[in-house]
Coordinates of C-alpha atoms and ligand atoms in Angstrom, one line a residue:
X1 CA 78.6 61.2 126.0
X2 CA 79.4 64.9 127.0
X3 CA 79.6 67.2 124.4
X4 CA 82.4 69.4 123.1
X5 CA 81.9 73.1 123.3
X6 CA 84.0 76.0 122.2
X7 CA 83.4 78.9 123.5
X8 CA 84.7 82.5 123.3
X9 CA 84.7 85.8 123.8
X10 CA 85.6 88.6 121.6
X11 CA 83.8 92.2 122.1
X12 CA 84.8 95.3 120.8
X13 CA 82.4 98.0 119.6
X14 CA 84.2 100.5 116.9
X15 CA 83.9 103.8 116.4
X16 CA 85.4 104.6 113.0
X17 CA 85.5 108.3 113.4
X18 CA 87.7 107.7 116.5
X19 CA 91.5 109.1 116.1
X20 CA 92.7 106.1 118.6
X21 CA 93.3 103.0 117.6
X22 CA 92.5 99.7 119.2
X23 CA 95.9 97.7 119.7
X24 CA 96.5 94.5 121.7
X25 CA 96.9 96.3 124.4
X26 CA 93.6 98.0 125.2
X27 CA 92.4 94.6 125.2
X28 CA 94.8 94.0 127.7
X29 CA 94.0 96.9 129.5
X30 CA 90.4 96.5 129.4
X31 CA 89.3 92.5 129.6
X32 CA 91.7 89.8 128.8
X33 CA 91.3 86.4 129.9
X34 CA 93.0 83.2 128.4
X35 CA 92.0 79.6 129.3
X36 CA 92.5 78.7 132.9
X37 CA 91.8 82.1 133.9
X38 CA 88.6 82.6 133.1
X39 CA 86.8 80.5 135.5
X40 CA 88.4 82.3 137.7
X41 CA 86.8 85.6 136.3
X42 CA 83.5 85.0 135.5
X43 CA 82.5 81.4 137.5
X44 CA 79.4 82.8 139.4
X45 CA 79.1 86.0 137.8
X46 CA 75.7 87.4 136.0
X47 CA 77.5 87.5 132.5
X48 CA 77.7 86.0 129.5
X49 CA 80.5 83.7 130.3
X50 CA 79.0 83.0 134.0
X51 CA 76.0 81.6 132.1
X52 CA 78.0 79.4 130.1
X53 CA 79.7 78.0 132.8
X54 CA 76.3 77.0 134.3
X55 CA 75.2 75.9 130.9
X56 CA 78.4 73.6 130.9
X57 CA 77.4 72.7 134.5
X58 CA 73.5 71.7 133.4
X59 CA 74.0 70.1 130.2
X60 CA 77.3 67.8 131.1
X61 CA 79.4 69.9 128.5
X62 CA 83.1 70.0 127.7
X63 CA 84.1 73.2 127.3
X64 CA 87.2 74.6 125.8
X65 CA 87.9 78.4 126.1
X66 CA 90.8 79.6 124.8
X67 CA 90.2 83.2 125.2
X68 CA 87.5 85.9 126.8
X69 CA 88.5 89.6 125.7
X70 CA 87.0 93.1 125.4
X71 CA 88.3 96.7 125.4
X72 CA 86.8 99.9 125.7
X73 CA 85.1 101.2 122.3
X74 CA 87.6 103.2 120.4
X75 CA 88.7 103.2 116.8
X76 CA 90.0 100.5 114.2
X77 CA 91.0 97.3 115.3
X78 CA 94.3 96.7 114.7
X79 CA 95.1 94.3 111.8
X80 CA 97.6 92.3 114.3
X81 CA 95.0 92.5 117.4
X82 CA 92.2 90.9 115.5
X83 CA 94.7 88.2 114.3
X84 CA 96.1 87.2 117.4
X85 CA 92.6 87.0 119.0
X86 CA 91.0 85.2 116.2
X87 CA 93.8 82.7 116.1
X88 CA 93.4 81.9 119.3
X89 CA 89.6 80.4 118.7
X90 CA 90.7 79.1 115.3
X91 CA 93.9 77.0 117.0
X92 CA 91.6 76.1 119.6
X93 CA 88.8 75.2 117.2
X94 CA 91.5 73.0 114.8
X95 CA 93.6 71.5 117.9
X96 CA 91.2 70.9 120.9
X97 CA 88.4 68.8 118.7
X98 CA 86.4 67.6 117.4
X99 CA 83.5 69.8 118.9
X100 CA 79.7 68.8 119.1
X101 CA 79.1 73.3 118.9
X102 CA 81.0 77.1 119.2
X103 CA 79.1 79.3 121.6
X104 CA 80.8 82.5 121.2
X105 CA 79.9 85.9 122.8
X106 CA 80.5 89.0 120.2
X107 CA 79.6 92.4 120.0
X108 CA 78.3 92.7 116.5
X109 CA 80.4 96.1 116.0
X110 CA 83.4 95.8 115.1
X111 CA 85.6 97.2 112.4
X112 CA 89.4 96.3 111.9
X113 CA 91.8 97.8 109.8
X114 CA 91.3 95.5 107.3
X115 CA 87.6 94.2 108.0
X116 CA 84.7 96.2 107.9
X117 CA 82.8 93.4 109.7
X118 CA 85.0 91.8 112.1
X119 CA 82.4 89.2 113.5
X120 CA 81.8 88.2 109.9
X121 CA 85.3 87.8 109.1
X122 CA 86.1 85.8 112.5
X123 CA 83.1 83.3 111.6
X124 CA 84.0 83.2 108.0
X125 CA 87.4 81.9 109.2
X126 CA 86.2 79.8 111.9
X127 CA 83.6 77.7 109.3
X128 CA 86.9 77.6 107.4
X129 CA 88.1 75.2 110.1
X130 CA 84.8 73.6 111.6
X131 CA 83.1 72.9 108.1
X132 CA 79.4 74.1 107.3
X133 CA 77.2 71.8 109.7
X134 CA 78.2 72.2 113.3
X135 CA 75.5 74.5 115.2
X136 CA 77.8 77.6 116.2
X137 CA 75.8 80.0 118.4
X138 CA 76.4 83.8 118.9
X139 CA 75.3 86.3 121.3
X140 CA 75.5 89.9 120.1
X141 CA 74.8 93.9 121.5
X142 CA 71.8 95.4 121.0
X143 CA 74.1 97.8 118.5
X144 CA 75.5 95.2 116.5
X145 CA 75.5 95.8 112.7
X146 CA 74.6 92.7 111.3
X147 CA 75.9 91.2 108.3
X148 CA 74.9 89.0 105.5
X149 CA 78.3 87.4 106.9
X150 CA 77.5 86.8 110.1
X151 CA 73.8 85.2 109.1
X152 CA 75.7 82.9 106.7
X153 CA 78.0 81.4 109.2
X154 CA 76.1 81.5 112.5
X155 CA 73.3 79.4 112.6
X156 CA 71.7 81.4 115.2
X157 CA 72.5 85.0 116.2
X158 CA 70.9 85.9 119.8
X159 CA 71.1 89.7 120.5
X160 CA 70.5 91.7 124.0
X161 CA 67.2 92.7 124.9
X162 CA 68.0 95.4 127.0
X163 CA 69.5 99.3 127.0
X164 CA 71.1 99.5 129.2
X165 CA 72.4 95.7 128.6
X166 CA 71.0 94.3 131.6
X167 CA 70.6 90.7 130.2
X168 CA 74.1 89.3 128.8
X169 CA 73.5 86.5 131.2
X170 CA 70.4 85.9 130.2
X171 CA 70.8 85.7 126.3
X172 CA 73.9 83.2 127.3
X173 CA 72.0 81.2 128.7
X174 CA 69.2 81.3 125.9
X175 CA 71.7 80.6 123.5
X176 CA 73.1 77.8 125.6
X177 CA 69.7 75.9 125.5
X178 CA 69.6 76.8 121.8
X179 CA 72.8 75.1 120.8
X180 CA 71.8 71.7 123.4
X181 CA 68.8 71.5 121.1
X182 CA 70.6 72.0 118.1
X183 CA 73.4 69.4 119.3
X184 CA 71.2 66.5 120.3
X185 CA 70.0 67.0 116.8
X186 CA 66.0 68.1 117.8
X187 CA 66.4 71.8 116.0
X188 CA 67.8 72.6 112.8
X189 CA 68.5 76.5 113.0
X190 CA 69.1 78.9 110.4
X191 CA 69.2 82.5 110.2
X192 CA 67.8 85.1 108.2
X193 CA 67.9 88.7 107.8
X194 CA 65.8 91.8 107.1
X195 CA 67.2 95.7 106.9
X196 CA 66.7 98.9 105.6
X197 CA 69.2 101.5 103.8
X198 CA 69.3 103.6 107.3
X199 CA 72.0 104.7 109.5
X200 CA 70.0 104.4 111.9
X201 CA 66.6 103.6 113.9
X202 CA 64.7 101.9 116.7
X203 CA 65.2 105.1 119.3
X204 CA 68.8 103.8 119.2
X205 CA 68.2 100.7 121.0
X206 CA 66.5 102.6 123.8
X207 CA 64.4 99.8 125.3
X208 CA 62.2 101.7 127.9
X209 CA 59.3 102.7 125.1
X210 CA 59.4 103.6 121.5
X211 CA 59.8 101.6 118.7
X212 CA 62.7 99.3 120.0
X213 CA 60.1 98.7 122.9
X214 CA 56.9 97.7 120.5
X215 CA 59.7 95.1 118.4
X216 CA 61.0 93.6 121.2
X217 CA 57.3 93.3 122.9
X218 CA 56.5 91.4 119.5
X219 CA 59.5 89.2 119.3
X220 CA 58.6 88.1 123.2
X221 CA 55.1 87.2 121.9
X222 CA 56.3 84.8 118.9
X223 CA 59.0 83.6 120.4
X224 CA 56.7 82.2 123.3
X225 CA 54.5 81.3 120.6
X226 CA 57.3 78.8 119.4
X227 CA 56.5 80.9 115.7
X228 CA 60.5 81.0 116.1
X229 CA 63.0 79.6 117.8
X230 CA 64.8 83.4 118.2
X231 CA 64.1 86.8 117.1
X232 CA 66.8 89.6 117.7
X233 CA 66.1 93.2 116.8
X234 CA 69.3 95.6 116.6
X235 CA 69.5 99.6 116.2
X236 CA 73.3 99.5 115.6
X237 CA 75.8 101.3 116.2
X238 CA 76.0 105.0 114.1
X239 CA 79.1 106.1 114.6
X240 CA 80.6 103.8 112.1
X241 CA 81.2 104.3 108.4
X242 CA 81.2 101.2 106.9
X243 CA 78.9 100.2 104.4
X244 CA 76.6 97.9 106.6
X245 CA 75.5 100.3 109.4
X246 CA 72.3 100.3 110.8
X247 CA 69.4 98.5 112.3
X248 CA 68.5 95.1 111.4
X249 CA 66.2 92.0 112.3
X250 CA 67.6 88.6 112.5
X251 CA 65.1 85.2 113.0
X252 CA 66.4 81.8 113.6
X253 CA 63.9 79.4 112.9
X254 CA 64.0 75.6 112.7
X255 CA 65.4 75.1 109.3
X256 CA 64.1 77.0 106.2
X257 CA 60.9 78.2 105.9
X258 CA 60.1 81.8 104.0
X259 CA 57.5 82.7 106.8
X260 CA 61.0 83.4 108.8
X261 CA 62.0 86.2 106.6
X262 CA 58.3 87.6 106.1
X263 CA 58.4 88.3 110.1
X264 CA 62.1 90.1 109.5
X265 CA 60.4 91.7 107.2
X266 CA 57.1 93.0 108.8
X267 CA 59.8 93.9 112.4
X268 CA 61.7 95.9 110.0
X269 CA 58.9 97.7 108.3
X270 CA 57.6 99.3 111.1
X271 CA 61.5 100.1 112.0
X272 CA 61.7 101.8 108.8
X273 CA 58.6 103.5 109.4
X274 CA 59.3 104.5 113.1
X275 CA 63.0 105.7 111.9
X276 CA 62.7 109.3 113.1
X277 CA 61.1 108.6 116.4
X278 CA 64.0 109.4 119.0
X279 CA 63.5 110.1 122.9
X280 CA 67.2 111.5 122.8
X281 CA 67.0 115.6 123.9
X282 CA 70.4 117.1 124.3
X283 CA 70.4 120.5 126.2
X284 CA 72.8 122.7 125.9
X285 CA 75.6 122.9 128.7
X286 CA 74.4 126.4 130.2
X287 CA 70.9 124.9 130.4
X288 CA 72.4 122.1 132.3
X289 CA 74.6 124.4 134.4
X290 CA 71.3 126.2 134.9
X291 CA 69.6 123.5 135.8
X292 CA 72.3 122.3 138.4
X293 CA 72.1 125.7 140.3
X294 CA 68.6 125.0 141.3
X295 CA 69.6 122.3 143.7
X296 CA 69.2 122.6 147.2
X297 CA 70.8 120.9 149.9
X298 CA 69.9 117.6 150.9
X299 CA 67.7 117.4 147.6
X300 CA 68.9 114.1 145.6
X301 CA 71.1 114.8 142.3
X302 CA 70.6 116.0 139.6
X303 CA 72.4 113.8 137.2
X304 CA 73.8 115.1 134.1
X305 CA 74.9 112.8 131.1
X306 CA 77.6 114.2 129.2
X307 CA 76.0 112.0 126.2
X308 CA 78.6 113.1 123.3
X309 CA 82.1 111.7 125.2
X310 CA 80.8 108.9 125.8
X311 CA 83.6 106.0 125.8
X312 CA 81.2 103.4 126.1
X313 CA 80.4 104.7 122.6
X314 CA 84.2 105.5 121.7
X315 CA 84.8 108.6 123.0
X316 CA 87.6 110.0 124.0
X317 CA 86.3 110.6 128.1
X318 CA 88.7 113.3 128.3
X319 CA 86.5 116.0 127.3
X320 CA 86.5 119.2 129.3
X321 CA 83.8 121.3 127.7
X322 CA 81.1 120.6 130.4
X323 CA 83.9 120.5 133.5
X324 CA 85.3 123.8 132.7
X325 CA 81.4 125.1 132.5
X326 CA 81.1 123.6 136.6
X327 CA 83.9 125.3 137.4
X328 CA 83.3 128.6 136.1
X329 CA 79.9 128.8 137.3
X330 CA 81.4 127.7 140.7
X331 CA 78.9 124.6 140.9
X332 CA 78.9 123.5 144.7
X333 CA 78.6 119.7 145.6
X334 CA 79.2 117.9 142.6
X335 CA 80.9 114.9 141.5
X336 CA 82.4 113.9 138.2
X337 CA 83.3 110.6 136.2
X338 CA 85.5 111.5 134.6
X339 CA 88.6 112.2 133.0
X340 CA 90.4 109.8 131.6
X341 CA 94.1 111.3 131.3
X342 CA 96.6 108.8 132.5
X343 CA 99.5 111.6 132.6
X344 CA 97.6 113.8 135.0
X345 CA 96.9 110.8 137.1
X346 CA 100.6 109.9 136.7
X347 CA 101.1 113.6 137.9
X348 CA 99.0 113.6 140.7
X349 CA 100.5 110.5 142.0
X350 CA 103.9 111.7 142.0
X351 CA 102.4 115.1 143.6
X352 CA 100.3 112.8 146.7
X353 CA 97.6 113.8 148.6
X354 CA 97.1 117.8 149.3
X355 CA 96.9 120.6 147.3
X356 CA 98.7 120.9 143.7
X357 CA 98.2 122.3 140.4
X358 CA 97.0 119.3 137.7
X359 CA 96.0 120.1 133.7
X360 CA 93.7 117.8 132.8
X361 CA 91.6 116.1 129.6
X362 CA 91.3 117.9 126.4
X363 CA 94.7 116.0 124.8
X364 CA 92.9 113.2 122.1
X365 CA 91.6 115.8 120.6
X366 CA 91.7 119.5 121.7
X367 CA 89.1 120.6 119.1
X368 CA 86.2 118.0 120.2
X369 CA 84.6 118.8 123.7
X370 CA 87.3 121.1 124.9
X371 CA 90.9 121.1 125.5
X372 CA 93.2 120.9 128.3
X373 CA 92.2 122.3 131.6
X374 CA 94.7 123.6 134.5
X375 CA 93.4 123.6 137.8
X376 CA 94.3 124.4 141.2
X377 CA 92.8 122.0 143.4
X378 CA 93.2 119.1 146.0
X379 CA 94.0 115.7 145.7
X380 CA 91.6 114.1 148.2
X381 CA 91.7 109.8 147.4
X382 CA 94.1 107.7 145.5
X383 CA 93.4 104.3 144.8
X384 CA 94.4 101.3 142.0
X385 CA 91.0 101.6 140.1
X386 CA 90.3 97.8 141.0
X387 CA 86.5 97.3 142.0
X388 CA 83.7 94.6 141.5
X389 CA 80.6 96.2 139.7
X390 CA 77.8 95.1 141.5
X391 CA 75.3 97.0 140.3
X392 CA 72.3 96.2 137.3
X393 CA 74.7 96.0 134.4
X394 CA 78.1 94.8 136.0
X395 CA 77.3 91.6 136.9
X396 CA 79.3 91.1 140.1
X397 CA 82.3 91.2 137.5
X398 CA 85.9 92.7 138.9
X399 CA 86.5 95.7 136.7
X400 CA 90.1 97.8 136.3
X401 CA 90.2 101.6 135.4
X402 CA 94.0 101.8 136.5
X403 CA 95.3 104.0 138.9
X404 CA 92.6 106.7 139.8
X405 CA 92.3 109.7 141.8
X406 CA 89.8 112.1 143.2
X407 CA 91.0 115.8 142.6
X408 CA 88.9 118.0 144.3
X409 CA 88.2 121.9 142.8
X410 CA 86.3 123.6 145.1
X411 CA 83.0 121.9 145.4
X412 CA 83.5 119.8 142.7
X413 CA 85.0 116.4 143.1
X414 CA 86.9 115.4 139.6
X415 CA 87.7 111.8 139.2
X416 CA 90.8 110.8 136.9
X417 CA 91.2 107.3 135.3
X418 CA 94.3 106.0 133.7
X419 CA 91.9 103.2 132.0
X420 CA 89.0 104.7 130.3
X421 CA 85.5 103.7 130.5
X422 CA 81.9 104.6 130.6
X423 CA 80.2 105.6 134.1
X424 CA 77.4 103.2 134.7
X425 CA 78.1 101.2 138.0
X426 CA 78.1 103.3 141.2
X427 CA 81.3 101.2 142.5
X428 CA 83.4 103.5 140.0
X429 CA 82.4 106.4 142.5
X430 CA 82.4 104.5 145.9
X431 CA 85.9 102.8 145.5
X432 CA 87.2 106.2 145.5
X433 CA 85.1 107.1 148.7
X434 CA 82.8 108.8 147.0
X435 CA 79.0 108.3 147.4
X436 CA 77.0 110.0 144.7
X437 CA 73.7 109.9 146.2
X438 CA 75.1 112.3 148.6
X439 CA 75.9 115.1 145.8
X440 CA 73.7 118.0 144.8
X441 CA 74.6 117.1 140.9
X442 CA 76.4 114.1 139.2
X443 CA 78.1 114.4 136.1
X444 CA 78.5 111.0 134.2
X445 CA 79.9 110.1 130.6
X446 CA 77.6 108.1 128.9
X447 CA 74.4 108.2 127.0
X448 CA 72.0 105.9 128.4
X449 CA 73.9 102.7 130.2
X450 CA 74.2 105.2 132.9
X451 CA 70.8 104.9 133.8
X452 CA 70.8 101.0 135.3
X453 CA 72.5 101.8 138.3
X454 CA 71.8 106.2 138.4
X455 CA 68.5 106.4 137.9
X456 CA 67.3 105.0 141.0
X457 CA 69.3 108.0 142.8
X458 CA 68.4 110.9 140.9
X459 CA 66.2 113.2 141.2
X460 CA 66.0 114.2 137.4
X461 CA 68.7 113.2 134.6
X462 CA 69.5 115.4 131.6
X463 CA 71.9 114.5 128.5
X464 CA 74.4 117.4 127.7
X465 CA 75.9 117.8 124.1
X466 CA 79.3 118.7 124.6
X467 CA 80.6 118.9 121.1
X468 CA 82.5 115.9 121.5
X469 CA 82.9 113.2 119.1
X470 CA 79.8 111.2 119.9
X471 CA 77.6 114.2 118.7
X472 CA 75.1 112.9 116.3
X473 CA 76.1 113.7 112.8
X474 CA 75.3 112.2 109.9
X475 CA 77.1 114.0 106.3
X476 CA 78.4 112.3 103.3
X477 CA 81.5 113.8 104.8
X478 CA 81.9 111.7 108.1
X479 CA 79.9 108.9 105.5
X480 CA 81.9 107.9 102.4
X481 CA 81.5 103.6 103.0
X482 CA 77.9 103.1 103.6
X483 CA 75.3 101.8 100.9
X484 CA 73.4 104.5 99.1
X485 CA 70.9 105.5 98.8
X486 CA 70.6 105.8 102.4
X487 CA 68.1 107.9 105.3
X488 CA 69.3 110.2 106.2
X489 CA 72.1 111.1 103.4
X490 CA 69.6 111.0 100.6
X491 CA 66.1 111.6 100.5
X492 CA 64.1 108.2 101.1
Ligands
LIG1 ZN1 75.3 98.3 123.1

């Protein structure tokens, strides 16, 4: 007989320190899919909920889905958000069974207003409904902050592999196969975790060399080995103070066997001892400016990662700091994403194409990464903000950053979003007519995601600290929730 699957969706990464809260309707905004419509979305896609689909397809499932829905990193989690969202998977889970297993897709990040550890609190409340036996699968971020919670109520956690996530498809689909197994009764899995009291670790996730690199390499090996059924290795996600931050190991093995927590263990010894190791070099913005002088015509860009305003990490994107350093310095041929500012686009809208005076950014927080800008300039493209992102990490997956502009200042070609959102598919500069490899310098918000689809066109990336509220600071000021003692508040 087919089997009954849940399955859902619920990703938000949280950035504590962040002034904006996350209401119902940046999920909206961002990613918000109920039931009948999700299909639609993500049928034939290279994403998490693609691969379930074709999981469903493969293994004769039932799937219900009541809901698939992200938004843009940003602060707390609204109390009445994470409600409404959860109670849609709990009235599915209570209404729409019985179910043979929950497959849900989470982030492993996420803070409400009145939960530290969102995923832990959505899975406490869902074995409320489902009981203690049925195999519930998750798939999380490489920066997820794992819980004691979330080990307790998932039976097997399955993290990316990649940074830049390039694999959400794939870790579906490995959790998929994991839950048939556990469903027709052959595999028993259980989770269990190891950590360390650090902030942070594993190069950040970076995946490329480095620690992260050597864990993951090792995880591969025993997995294959069939030593354990899943290994997931996470750096977190720093900019978060709650009292579970950091880096972690999880291992799902066939039922329970202490050699399961000795590898956690041993993975998270070497994370501990590897802490300091980081491949992350911030210049300076007059280095970078500097730097951007030296291209030539015709030379491929220079692409410059304005790492601290990063809203793939929950920044504000509507820093100016590095902007207003371009166009002082007069920078020819460059383009920008971006600057989120929804009232500037609002304003170049009502102004149309041509030549008009715009003050953009700078107005989240004037004091972080810059304030408001006014610019003379020309308004060059308009468009909706609707594209699909083909590229390494989008996935083939229709994306939405509102209505958009390009607003050009003398060689400098300045996009504004009304949606924000990290750059890391080339679409978000081509479906304004804009192709990057064509530009003596790109400038790009984001610290590292960027790379999938901009690397292959540069001719040499840099990261930029800005100032703005990604910077990497770590003080028992910013810090006040998080277990001590702790590396790198107190000495360890
Ligand atoms: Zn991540």
């Amino acid at each position: 007989m087919a089997k009954r699957v849940l399955a859902a969706r619920f990703m938000h990464e949280t950035n504590t320190f962040s002034r904006v809260p996350t209401d119902m309707a940046a999920f909206r905004r961002r990613d918000f899919h109920r039931d009948n419509e999700i299909p639609t979305a993500y049928r034939g896609t290279r994403s998490a909920f693609g691969a379930t689909f074709e999981a469903a397809d493969t293994y004769d499932w039932q799937l219900v889905h009541p809901i698939s829905t992200a938004a843009t990193p940003s602060g707390l989690v609204t109390r009445d958000a994470f409600d409404a969202v959860a109670e849609l998977v709990l009235r599915a889970a209570s209404e729409q069974g019985p179910f043979d297993g929950v497959l849900l897709h989470l982030h492993g990040a996420m803070v409400t207003e009145a939960h530290e550890d969102g995923e832990g609190e959505l899975l406490t409340r869902l074995r409320g409904v489902i009981g203690p036996k049925l195999p519930v699968v998750v798939t999380l971020d490489l920066h997820a902050n794992v819980t004691q919670a979330m080990v307790d109520h998932a039976s097997a956690l399955i993290a990316f592999r990649t940074y830049p996530h390039i694999d959400a498809y794939e870790r579906a689909l490995q959790g998929a196969d994991l839950l048939e197994r556990a469903m027709q009764g052959a595999i028993r899995p259980k989770t269990v975790l190891a950590r360390r009291p650090t902030i942070y670790g594993l190069n950040h996730g970076r995946t490329q060399d480095g620690p992260m690199a050597e864990l993951l390499k090792r995880a591969d090996a025993l997995e294959a080995s069939g030593a354990a059924l899943a290994i997931s290795v996470c750096a977190g996600f720093t900019r978060a103070d709650i009292r579970d931050v950091g880096p972690s190991v999880t291992v799902t093995g066939d039922g329970n066997d202490p050699r399961f927590q000795k590898i956690a263990e041993e993975f998270m010894d070497y994370a501990w001892e590897t802490r300091n190791v980081t491949t992350i070099k911030l210049l300076p913005i007059p280095e970078v400016i500097a730097l951007a002088r030296q291209g030539k015509p015709g030379d491929k860009p220079l692409v410059i990662s304005d790492y601290t305003d990063n809203p793939g990490g929950g920044g504000y994107g509507d820093a100016t700091a590095l902007l207003k350093a371009m166009v002082d310095a007069a920078l020819p041929d460059v383009a920008f994403h971006a600057i989120y500012d929804p009232a500037a686009v609002q304003a170049g809208l009502k102004a149309g194409l041509g030549r008009t005076t715009l003050t953009l950014g700078g107005k989240t927080d004037p004091s972080l990464g810059g304030g408001p800008l006014t610019l003379e300039g020309e308004i060059t493209t308009i468009t909706n903000g609707k594209f699909i992102a083909y590229g390494p990490m989008g996935g083939g997956v229709a994306r939405d950053h509102g209505p958009s502009l390009v607003f050009r200042v003398g060689g400098i070609d300045i996009v504004l979003i009304t949606n924000n959102g990290q750059a890391n598919d080339l679409g978000q500069f081509t479906s304004l007519g804009i192709d990057p490899a064509r530009y003596r310098t790109v400038a790009v918000k984001s610290m590292h995601h960027f790379r999938a689809a901009f690397e292959p066109i540069a001719r040499r990336i840099v990261e930029v600290d800005t100032g703005a509220l990604c910077a990497e600071l770590y003080s028992t000021e910013l810090f006040r929730k998080v277990r001590r003692p702790v590396h790198p508040l107190d000495a360890l």
